[in-house]
């Protein structure tokens, strides 16, 4: 780290934080990553992402890929539709991915500091001063920084300290289950069960014998109860459970703000860079990291951040539509997935929402009408309190 230059302090050593740190260090910026955990030991977790992750990360992503998905099967109320993918989705092991990104950031020159809990920040005339508590002995220290990047997850303390409003979250719960005999390992199954959740259930195979079956809901206890009933009805034996709160993206919340003479940015879950259609946050978190690194290096400007915002806004529009679908509308949706509409879904990934939507509407205009009805009839996003 160059003497005399205040570093960029990245709070949170996980996927989005390490990727941001690596990008900035490679561009020659002094970077310190401050992570609460005492050592690099991320919780293993099975995730599904689009192939866009490979484009964004390059070779570092390869060691985390445990399976490829070539087909989605959609189910609702006794109906089914299958969508083949032209580029596979990737099943990744999150712990390997995070280790790879940490190594990459360190090799580029970032300083990784574990056992450091961010407590607060304030402007100090030349930039920012962070208060950080050491896990070892509970002692607090002040760390000067030019810019702070909050990559500290859905319940971001950096966001809170810098004055962002508290973000809304939804519960995600998944069970690791043995796959039924003969289950195709390159296929993800999705069930729309609107009486249980406005989102969906999924079964993601992580190996030929084991998969993750889960759902996103609105209320934690109710979501857990729905998952247990679903597992029991379909005779799946849970081996273990994984769960967390996933942030919900909102229109118009900026990812950067000034505090005194310094700048504070948020990336990943801390910035709710999550597609609210599928509640996937890995690829969009990496795009957010790319954008924030670009903004820090270019005096606040970033084309990537603008493109990401457009993409996330579009996902929000689609979610507002889907959120109020009842069984009849899901049944119609699955029926309407004719061959040409299925082709649009197979060629363009969910990380390219604008193109998926355009091609779907051109190929199957009734899908557009169905969506517009959902949007106009009910308007608001939350189903809570619905009659
Ligand atoms: C069970 C589960 C399944 C999921 N499935 C998918 C999926 O299939 N596809 C997908 O795209 N996404 C999925 N997600 C979402 C995805 O995992 C997240 O969007 C992504 O991991 C967020 O990464 P992040 O780096 O922004 O934050 P996090 O991984 O939450 O990292 C935050 C880091 O900050 C540290 N930290 C927190 N507070 C402090 C502090 N005060 N001081 C210092 N450090 C701090 C934490 O220790 C942690 O290391 C899933 C999430 C869960 C829980």
Short mmCIF file of C-alpha atoms and ligand atoms in Angstrom, two decimals:
data_model
loop_
_atom_site.label_atom_id
_atom_site.label_comp_id
_atom_site.label_asym_id
_atom_site.label_seq_id
_atom_site.Cartn_x
_atom_site.Cartn_y
_atom_site.Cartn_z
CA UNK A 1 0.00 0.00 0.00
CA UNK A 2 1.46 3.41 -0.99
CA UNK A 3 2.50 5.67 1.94
CA UNK A 4 0.46 8.81 2.42
CA UNK A 5 -2.55 7.73 0.34
CA UNK A 6 -5.72 7.07 2.25
CA UNK A 7 -7.07 3.65 1.31
CA UNK A 8 -10.50 2.63 0.11
CA UNK A 9 -11.98 0.64 3.04
CA UNK A 10 -14.20 -2.24 1.93
CA UNK A 11 -16.39 -3.44 4.82
CA UNK A 12 -17.39 -7.10 4.36
CA UNK A 13 -15.17 -9.87 3.01
CA UNK A 14 -17.57 -11.95 0.94
CA UNK A 15 -18.50 -12.21 -2.75
CA UNK A 16 -19.24 -8.54 -3.56
CA UNK A 17 -16.59 -7.10 -1.21
CA UNK A 18 -13.65 -9.21 -2.41
CA UNK A 19 -14.58 -8.64 -6.06
CA UNK A 20 -14.71 -4.84 -5.53
CA UNK A 21 -11.41 -4.93 -3.62
CA UNK A 22 -9.71 -6.90 -6.41
CA UNK A 23 -10.88 -4.47 -9.11
CA UNK A 24 -9.69 -1.41 -7.18
CA UNK A 25 -6.36 -2.95 -6.17
CA UNK A 26 -5.68 -4.00 -9.77
CA UNK A 27 -6.24 -0.37 -10.80
CA UNK A 28 -3.53 0.68 -8.33
CA UNK A 29 -5.69 1.90 -5.42
CA UNK A 30 -4.68 1.07 -1.84
CA UNK A 31 -7.48 -1.13 -0.46
CA UNK A 32 -8.20 -2.58 3.00
CA UNK A 33 -10.92 -5.21 3.40
CA UNK A 34 -12.37 -5.35 6.93
CA UNK A 35 -14.25 -8.58 7.67
CA UNK A 36 -16.05 -9.45 10.91
CA UNK A 37 -15.29 -13.20 10.77
CA UNK A 38 -11.98 -14.12 12.40
CA UNK A 39 -10.85 -16.20 9.43
CA UNK A 40 -11.80 -16.89 5.85
CA UNK A 41 -14.30 -19.68 6.40
CA UNK A 42 -17.47 -18.91 4.40
CA UNK A 43 -20.56 -21.07 4.94
CA UNK A 44 -21.03 -23.56 2.09
CA UNK A 45 -24.19 -22.82 0.11
CA UNK A 46 -25.56 -24.07 -3.21
CA UNK A 47 -26.49 -21.27 -5.61
CA UNK A 48 -27.67 -21.04 -9.19
CA UNK A 49 -26.45 -18.24 -11.45
CA UNK A 50 -26.55 -17.48 -15.16
CA UNK A 51 -23.48 -17.94 -17.39
CA UNK A 52 -23.02 -14.19 -17.14
CA UNK A 53 -20.97 -14.91 -14.01
CA UNK A 54 -18.28 -16.50 -16.20
CA UNK A 55 -18.18 -13.38 -18.41
CA UNK A 56 -17.84 -11.10 -15.39
CA UNK A 57 -15.31 -13.06 -13.32
CA UNK A 58 -13.31 -15.07 -15.85
CA UNK A 59 -11.21 -18.05 -14.69
CA UNK A 60 -11.69 -17.42 -10.94
CA UNK A 61 -15.28 -18.67 -11.24
CA UNK A 62 -14.34 -22.12 -12.59
CA UNK A 63 -13.34 -23.79 -9.29
CA UNK A 64 -16.75 -22.99 -7.77
CA UNK A 65 -18.86 -24.59 -10.53
CA UNK A 66 -20.29 -27.95 -9.44
CA UNK A 67 -22.97 -28.55 -12.10
CA UNK A 68 -24.48 -27.08 -15.28
CA UNK A 69 -28.20 -26.67 -15.94
CA UNK A 70 -29.58 -27.04 -19.46
CA UNK A 71 -33.31 -27.25 -18.80
CA UNK A 72 -35.99 -25.69 -16.58
CA UNK A 73 -39.27 -27.51 -15.94
CA UNK A 74 -42.13 -25.29 -14.76
CA UNK A 75 -45.12 -26.75 -12.90
CA UNK A 76 -48.40 -25.35 -11.69
CA UNK A 77 -51.67 -27.04 -10.81
CA UNK A 78 -51.03 -30.23 -12.82
CA UNK A 79 -49.64 -28.35 -15.86
CA UNK A 80 -46.02 -28.40 -17.04
CA UNK A 81 -43.76 -26.61 -19.52
CA UNK A 82 -40.08 -27.23 -20.26
CA UNK A 83 -37.55 -24.58 -21.34
CA UNK A 84 -34.18 -25.63 -22.79
CA UNK A 85 -31.25 -23.25 -22.26
CA UNK A 86 -28.85 -22.33 -25.04
CA UNK A 87 -26.12 -21.37 -22.52
CA UNK A 88 -26.21 -23.35 -19.29
CA UNK A 89 -26.97 -21.90 -15.90
CA UNK A 90 -24.27 -22.72 -13.37
CA UNK A 91 -24.62 -24.35 -9.98
CA UNK A 92 -21.91 -22.94 -7.77
CA UNK A 93 -20.50 -23.63 -4.35
CA UNK A 94 -20.39 -20.22 -2.70
CA UNK A 95 -17.53 -20.98 -0.27
CA UNK A 96 -15.13 -21.90 -3.12
CA UNK A 97 -16.13 -18.80 -5.05
CA UNK A 98 -15.47 -16.51 -2.08
CA UNK A 99 -12.07 -18.14 -1.38
CA UNK A 100 -11.07 -17.67 -5.04
CA UNK A 101 -12.11 -13.99 -5.01
CA UNK A 102 -10.24 -13.38 -1.73
CA UNK A 103 -7.05 -14.85 -3.20
CA UNK A 104 -7.45 -12.78 -6.35
CA UNK A 105 -7.95 -9.55 -4.36
CA UNK A 106 -4.91 -10.31 -2.19
CA UNK A 107 -2.72 -11.08 -5.20
CA UNK A 108 -3.76 -7.73 -6.72
CA UNK A 109 -2.50 -5.99 -3.56
CA UNK A 110 -5.58 -5.60 -1.34
CA UNK A 111 -4.94 -5.98 2.39
CA UNK A 112 -7.41 -8.48 3.94
CA UNK A 113 -8.05 -8.00 7.66
CA UNK A 114 -10.19 -10.53 9.54
CA UNK A 115 -11.73 -10.21 13.00
CA UNK A 116 -12.61 -6.54 12.33
CA UNK A 117 -16.20 -5.47 13.03
CA UNK A 118 -17.30 -2.17 11.55
CA UNK A 119 -19.04 -0.09 14.22
CA UNK A 120 -19.43 3.41 12.73
CA UNK A 121 -18.03 6.17 10.54
CA UNK A 122 -17.78 9.94 10.42
CA UNK A 123 -16.24 12.63 8.21
CA UNK A 124 -12.85 13.86 9.49
CA UNK A 125 -11.99 16.78 7.23
CA UNK A 126 -9.73 14.83 4.85
CA UNK A 127 -12.13 11.98 4.20
CA UNK A 128 -13.66 9.42 6.53
CA UNK A 129 -12.76 7.81 9.81
CA UNK A 130 -14.11 4.32 10.53
CA UNK A 131 -14.53 2.87 13.99
CA UNK A 132 -13.70 -0.81 13.95
CA UNK A 133 -13.76 -3.31 16.83
CA UNK A 134 -11.18 -6.12 16.99
CA UNK A 135 -12.76 -9.51 17.66
CA UNK A 136 -9.63 -10.72 19.52
CA UNK A 137 -9.79 -8.28 22.46
CA UNK A 138 -12.80 -6.02 21.80
CA UNK A 139 -10.53 -2.97 21.37
CA UNK A 140 -11.71 -0.21 19.06
CA UNK A 141 -9.48 1.45 16.49
CA UNK A 142 -9.94 4.34 14.06
CA UNK A 143 -9.15 3.67 10.42
CA UNK A 144 -8.79 6.60 8.00
CA UNK A 145 -10.20 6.12 4.51
CA UNK A 146 -10.80 8.20 1.42
CA UNK A 147 -13.85 6.15 0.40
CA UNK A 148 -15.82 3.40 2.14
CA UNK A 149 -17.54 0.54 0.31
CA UNK A 150 -20.24 -1.20 2.35
CA UNK A 151 -20.28 -4.84 1.20
CA UNK A 152 -21.62 -6.05 4.54
CA UNK A 153 -24.80 -7.78 3.41
CA UNK A 154 -28.55 -7.35 3.76
CA UNK A 155 -28.42 -5.83 7.26
CA UNK A 156 -25.60 -3.42 6.34
CA UNK A 157 -24.23 -1.46 9.26
CA UNK A 158 -22.38 0.84 6.82
CA UNK A 159 -25.68 1.77 5.16
CA UNK A 160 -27.19 2.51 8.55
CA UNK A 161 -24.19 4.60 9.69
CA UNK A 162 -24.18 6.64 6.46
CA UNK A 163 -27.90 7.37 6.67
CA UNK A 164 -29.54 5.07 4.11
CA UNK A 165 -33.08 3.98 5.01
CA UNK A 166 -33.44 0.44 6.42
CA UNK A 167 -34.12 -2.04 3.63
CA UNK A 168 -36.95 -4.54 3.42
CA UNK A 169 -36.03 -8.24 3.35
CA UNK A 170 -37.82 -11.49 2.51
CA UNK A 171 -37.05 -14.93 3.99
CA UNK A 172 -35.39 -17.60 1.82
CA UNK A 173 -35.31 -21.18 3.12
CA UNK A 174 -33.96 -24.24 1.35
CA UNK A 175 -33.43 -27.87 2.36
CA UNK A 176 -30.65 -30.09 1.05
CA UNK A 177 -32.40 -33.28 -0.11
CA UNK A 178 -31.45 -36.56 -1.82
CA UNK A 179 -32.71 -36.45 -5.42
CA UNK A 180 -35.36 -38.98 -6.46
CA UNK A 181 -33.95 -41.93 -8.46
CA UNK A 182 -33.55 -41.03 -12.14
CA UNK A 183 -33.74 -37.24 -11.58
CA UNK A 184 -32.06 -35.52 -14.58
CA UNK A 185 -29.00 -33.74 -13.06
CA UNK A 186 -29.04 -30.94 -15.67
CA UNK A 187 -32.65 -29.89 -14.88
CA UNK A 188 -34.07 -27.37 -12.40
CA UNK A 189 -37.71 -27.77 -11.38
CA UNK A 190 -39.84 -24.75 -10.47
CA UNK A 191 -43.32 -24.90 -8.93
CA UNK A 192 -45.72 -21.94 -8.81
CA UNK A 193 -48.02 -22.42 -5.80
CA UNK A 194 -49.63 -18.99 -5.29
CA UNK A 195 -51.52 -19.99 -2.14
CA UNK A 196 -48.14 -20.64 -0.44
CA UNK A 197 -45.96 -17.88 -1.91
CA UNK A 198 -46.06 -15.07 -4.50
CA UNK A 199 -42.58 -16.32 -5.53
CA UNK A 200 -41.98 -20.03 -6.24
CA UNK A 201 -40.46 -23.32 -5.06
CA UNK A 202 -37.33 -24.71 -6.76
CA UNK A 203 -35.31 -27.89 -6.85
CA UNK A 204 -31.70 -27.31 -7.91
CA UNK A 205 -29.50 -30.39 -8.39
CA UNK A 206 -25.99 -29.79 -7.02
CA UNK A 207 -24.79 -33.31 -7.88
CA UNK A 208 -26.35 -36.43 -9.47
CA UNK A 209 -27.65 -37.49 -6.02
CA UNK A 210 -28.33 -34.31 -4.04
CA UNK A 211 -30.14 -31.01 -4.52
CA UNK A 212 -31.46 -27.85 -2.82
CA UNK A 213 -35.24 -27.54 -2.55
CA UNK A 214 -36.49 -24.22 -1.30
CA UNK A 215 -38.74 -21.22 -1.55
CA UNK A 216 -38.92 -17.52 -0.89
CA UNK A 217 -41.84 -16.25 1.13
CA UNK A 218 -42.99 -13.16 2.95
CA UNK A 219 -43.14 -14.33 6.56
CA UNK A 220 -40.33 -16.46 8.07
CA UNK A 221 -42.39 -18.95 10.12
CA UNK A 222 -45.04 -19.39 7.46
CA UNK A 223 -42.33 -19.94 4.80
CA UNK A 224 -40.70 -22.67 6.91
CA UNK A 225 -44.10 -24.33 7.47
CA UNK A 226 -44.85 -24.28 3.71
CA UNK A 227 -41.44 -25.84 2.93
CA UNK A 228 -41.95 -28.62 5.48
CA UNK A 229 -45.43 -29.44 4.09
CA UNK A 230 -44.09 -29.38 0.51
CA UNK A 231 -41.21 -31.75 1.44
CA UNK A 232 -43.56 -34.13 3.26
CA UNK A 233 -46.17 -34.23 0.47
CA UNK A 234 -43.54 -35.06 -2.14
CA UNK A 235 -41.63 -37.42 0.19
CA UNK A 236 -38.33 -35.50 0.23
CA UNK A 237 -36.10 -36.22 3.28
CA UNK A 238 -34.33 -32.98 4.35
CA UNK A 239 -30.65 -33.55 5.24
CA UNK A 240 -30.11 -29.96 6.41
CA UNK A 241 -31.62 -26.50 6.07
CA UNK A 242 -30.11 -23.18 4.87
CA UNK A 243 -31.80 -19.82 5.20
CA UNK A 244 -31.31 -16.09 5.25
CA UNK A 245 -32.96 -12.76 4.71
CA UNK A 246 -32.77 -11.49 1.14
CA UNK A 247 -33.02 -7.72 0.53
CA UNK A 248 -35.77 -6.40 -1.71
CA UNK A 249 -34.65 -3.90 -4.38
CA UNK A 250 -36.51 -0.55 -4.44
CA UNK A 251 -36.76 2.16 -7.10
CA UNK A 252 -34.48 5.15 -6.90
CA UNK A 253 -32.27 4.39 -3.88
CA UNK A 254 -28.76 5.68 -4.79
CA UNK A 255 -25.72 3.43 -4.18
CA UNK A 256 -23.42 6.32 -3.24
CA UNK A 257 -23.59 9.33 -0.93
CA UNK A 258 -21.21 11.87 0.57
CA UNK A 259 -20.37 11.91 4.26
CA UNK A 260 -18.26 14.94 5.14
CA UNK A 261 -15.37 15.09 2.67
CA UNK A 262 -15.61 11.37 1.85
CA UNK A 263 -17.80 9.09 -0.29
CA UNK A 264 -19.64 5.98 0.85
CA UNK A 265 -20.87 3.35 -1.64
CA UNK A 266 -22.87 0.14 -1.17
CA UNK A 267 -22.49 -3.07 -3.20
CA UNK A 268 -24.15 -6.49 -3.33
CA UNK A 269 -26.87 -7.30 -0.79
CA UNK A 270 -26.02 -4.12 1.15
CA UNK A 271 -27.26 -2.18 -1.92
CA UNK A 272 -30.15 -4.63 -2.53
CA UNK A 273 -28.60 -5.45 -5.93
CA UNK A 274 -30.91 -8.44 -6.19
CA UNK A 275 -33.24 -9.38 -9.07
CA UNK A 276 -36.65 -9.30 -7.40
CA UNK A 277 -38.11 -11.69 -9.97
CA UNK A 278 -35.97 -14.67 -8.95
CA UNK A 279 -34.27 -13.15 -5.88
CA UNK A 280 -30.81 -13.94 -7.28
CA UNK A 281 -28.14 -11.58 -6.00
CA UNK A 282 -24.80 -13.01 -7.04
CA UNK A 283 -24.46 -11.82 -10.64
CA UNK A 284 -26.15 -8.46 -10.00
CA UNK A 285 -23.95 -7.99 -6.89
CA UNK A 286 -20.86 -8.50 -9.08
CA UNK A 287 -22.22 -6.01 -11.61
CA UNK A 288 -22.77 -3.58 -8.72
CA UNK A 289 -19.17 -4.13 -7.61
CA UNK A 290 -17.94 -3.47 -11.14
CA UNK A 291 -20.03 -0.28 -11.29
CA UNK A 292 -18.92 1.02 -7.90
CA UNK A 293 -15.25 0.34 -8.72
CA UNK A 294 -15.80 2.21 -12.01
CA UNK A 295 -17.42 5.14 -10.16
CA UNK A 296 -14.57 5.32 -7.61
CA UNK A 297 -11.96 5.31 -10.39
CA UNK A 298 -13.86 7.76 -12.67
CA UNK A 299 -14.87 10.52 -10.29
CA UNK A 300 -18.38 9.16 -9.65
CA UNK A 301 -19.39 8.17 -13.18
CA UNK A 302 -20.30 4.61 -14.12
CA UNK A 303 -22.07 3.27 -17.20
CA UNK A 304 -22.32 -0.16 -15.55
CA UNK A 305 -24.24 1.26 -12.57
CA UNK A 306 -26.75 2.97 -14.90
CA UNK A 307 -27.26 -0.23 -16.91
CA UNK A 308 -27.66 -2.27 -13.72
CA UNK A 309 -30.26 0.14 -12.36
CA UNK A 310 -32.30 -0.14 -15.58
CA UNK A 311 -32.10 -3.93 -15.36
CA UNK A 312 -33.10 -4.05 -11.67
CA UNK A 313 -35.99 -1.60 -12.32
CA UNK A 314 -37.29 -3.90 -15.04
CA UNK A 315 -37.15 -6.91 -12.72
CA UNK A 316 -39.13 -4.88 -10.19
CA UNK A 317 -41.79 -4.13 -12.81
CA UNK A 318 -42.06 -7.83 -13.68
CA UNK A 319 -42.24 -8.75 -9.97
CA UNK A 320 -45.03 -6.22 -9.39
CA UNK A 321 -46.95 -8.01 -12.13
CA UNK A 322 -46.27 -11.57 -10.97
CA UNK A 323 -46.77 -10.75 -7.31
CA UNK A 324 -50.55 -10.72 -7.60
CA UNK A 325 -50.99 -13.65 -9.97
CA UNK A 326 -53.57 -16.15 -8.75
CA UNK A 327 -53.71 -19.81 -9.75
CA UNK A 328 -55.72 -19.13 -12.94
CA UNK A 329 -53.07 -16.67 -14.16
CA UNK A 330 -50.16 -19.02 -13.43
CA UNK A 331 -52.03 -21.80 -15.25
CA UNK A 332 -52.48 -19.50 -18.24
CA UNK A 333 -48.84 -18.42 -18.09
CA UNK A 334 -47.59 -22.02 -18.25
CA UNK A 335 -50.09 -22.83 -21.04
CA UNK A 336 -49.02 -19.75 -23.01
CA UNK A 337 -45.38 -20.75 -23.01
CA UNK A 338 -45.58 -21.88 -26.59
CA UNK A 339 -42.55 -22.94 -28.61
CA UNK A 340 -41.46 -19.44 -29.71
CA UNK A 341 -41.93 -17.89 -26.27
CA UNK A 342 -39.94 -20.74 -24.77
CA UNK A 343 -37.19 -19.98 -27.29
CA UNK A 344 -36.89 -16.39 -26.01
CA UNK A 345 -36.50 -17.72 -22.48
CA UNK A 346 -33.89 -20.23 -23.61
CA UNK A 347 -31.73 -17.83 -25.64
CA UNK A 348 -31.71 -14.82 -23.26
CA UNK A 349 -30.85 -15.27 -19.60
CA UNK A 350 -32.61 -13.70 -16.59
CA UNK A 351 -29.63 -11.34 -16.38
CA UNK A 352 -30.89 -9.79 -19.60
CA UNK A 353 -34.47 -9.00 -18.56
CA UNK A 354 -35.12 -6.33 -21.22
CA UNK A 355 -34.40 -8.69 -24.10
CA UNK A 356 -36.33 -11.58 -22.54
CA UNK A 357 -39.37 -9.35 -22.08
CA UNK A 358 -39.24 -7.84 -25.55
CA UNK A 359 -38.92 -11.20 -27.32
CA UNK A 360 -41.59 -12.81 -25.14
CA UNK A 361 -44.05 -10.05 -25.99
CA UNK A 362 -43.31 -10.17 -29.71
CA UNK A 363 -43.69 -13.93 -29.80
CA UNK A 364 -46.64 -14.23 -27.47
CA UNK A 365 -48.57 -10.93 -27.10
CA UNK A 366 -51.10 -12.57 -24.79
CA UNK A 367 -48.32 -12.83 -22.19
CA UNK A 368 -48.05 -9.05 -22.32
CA UNK A 369 -51.81 -8.64 -21.79
CA UNK A 370 -51.69 -11.10 -18.90
CA UNK A 371 -48.86 -9.12 -17.36
CA UNK A 372 -50.56 -5.77 -17.86
CA UNK A 373 -53.70 -7.10 -16.20
CA UNK A 374 -51.67 -8.20 -13.21
CA UNK A 375 -49.99 -4.81 -13.02
CA UNK A 376 -53.00 -2.57 -13.55
CA UNK A 377 -55.56 -4.54 -11.60
CA UNK A 378 -53.69 -4.57 -8.31
CA UNK A 379 -50.92 -2.01 -8.58
CA UNK A 380 -49.06 -2.39 -5.31
CA UNK A 381 -46.19 -4.80 -4.62
CA UNK A 382 -46.86 -6.41 -1.23
CA UNK A 383 -49.56 -9.05 -0.94
CA UNK A 384 -49.75 -8.59 2.80
CA UNK A 385 -53.10 -7.24 3.85
CA UNK A 386 -54.67 -8.27 0.53
CA UNK A 387 -58.33 -9.16 0.77
C1 LIG B 1 -29.71 -20.03 1.22
C2 LIG B 1 -29.44 -18.99 0.15
C3 LIG B 1 -29.57 -19.32 -1.18
C4 LIG B 1 -29.33 -18.36 -2.18
N1 LIG B 1 -29.46 -18.72 -3.47
C5 LIG B 1 -29.08 -17.87 -4.44
C6 LIG B 1 -29.03 -18.29 -5.79
O1 LIG B 1 -29.36 -19.45 -6.10
N2 LIG B 1 -28.61 -17.41 -6.75
C7 LIG B 1 -28.23 -16.14 -6.42
O2 LIG B 1 -27.82 -15.38 -7.33
N3 LIG B 1 -28.30 -15.69 -5.15
C8 LIG B 1 -28.70 -16.52 -4.16
N4 LIG B 1 -28.71 -16.11 -2.86
C9 LIG B 1 -28.35 -14.71 -2.57
C10 LIG B 1 -26.83 -14.55 -2.55
O3 LIG B 1 -26.23 -15.52 -1.72
C11 LIG B 1 -26.48 -13.15 -2.02
O4 LIG B 1 -27.11 -12.19 -2.86
C12 LIG B 1 -24.97 -12.90 -2.03
O5 LIG B 1 -24.27 -13.95 -1.36
C13 LIG B 1 -24.66 -11.58 -1.33
O6 LIG B 1 -23.27 -11.41 -1.26
P1 LIG B 1 -22.65 -10.13 -0.55
O7 LIG B 1 -21.18 -10.26 -0.71
O8 LIG B 1 -23.33 -8.89 -1.02
O9 LIG B 1 -23.07 -10.26 1.00
P2 LIG B 1 -22.80 -11.39 2.07
O10 LIG B 1 -22.42 -12.68 1.45
O11 LIG B 1 -23.98 -11.38 3.00
O12 LIG B 1 -21.50 -10.88 2.85
C14 LIG B 1 -21.51 -9.86 3.79
C15 LIG B 1 -20.18 -9.93 4.56
O13 LIG B 1 -20.07 -8.81 5.43
C16 LIG B 1 -19.62 -9.23 6.70
N5 LIG B 1 -20.11 -8.28 7.69
C17 LIG B 1 -21.40 -8.03 8.06
N6 LIG B 1 -21.45 -7.06 8.97
C18 LIG B 1 -20.17 -6.65 9.18
C19 LIG B 1 -19.58 -5.66 10.02
N7 LIG B 1 -20.32 -4.89 10.85
N8 LIG B 1 -18.25 -5.50 9.98
C20 LIG B 1 -17.46 -6.27 9.16
N9 LIG B 1 -17.97 -7.23 8.34
C21 LIG B 1 -19.32 -7.41 8.36
C22 LIG B 1 -20.21 -10.63 6.88
O14 LIG B 1 -19.48 -11.38 7.83
C23 LIG B 1 -20.07 -11.18 5.45
O15 LIG B 1 -18.83 -11.80 5.23
C24 LIG B 1 -28.98 -17.04 -1.84
C25 LIG B 1 -28.88 -16.69 -0.48
C26 LIG B 1 -29.10 -17.65 0.49
C27 LIG B 1 -28.99 -17.25 1.92
#
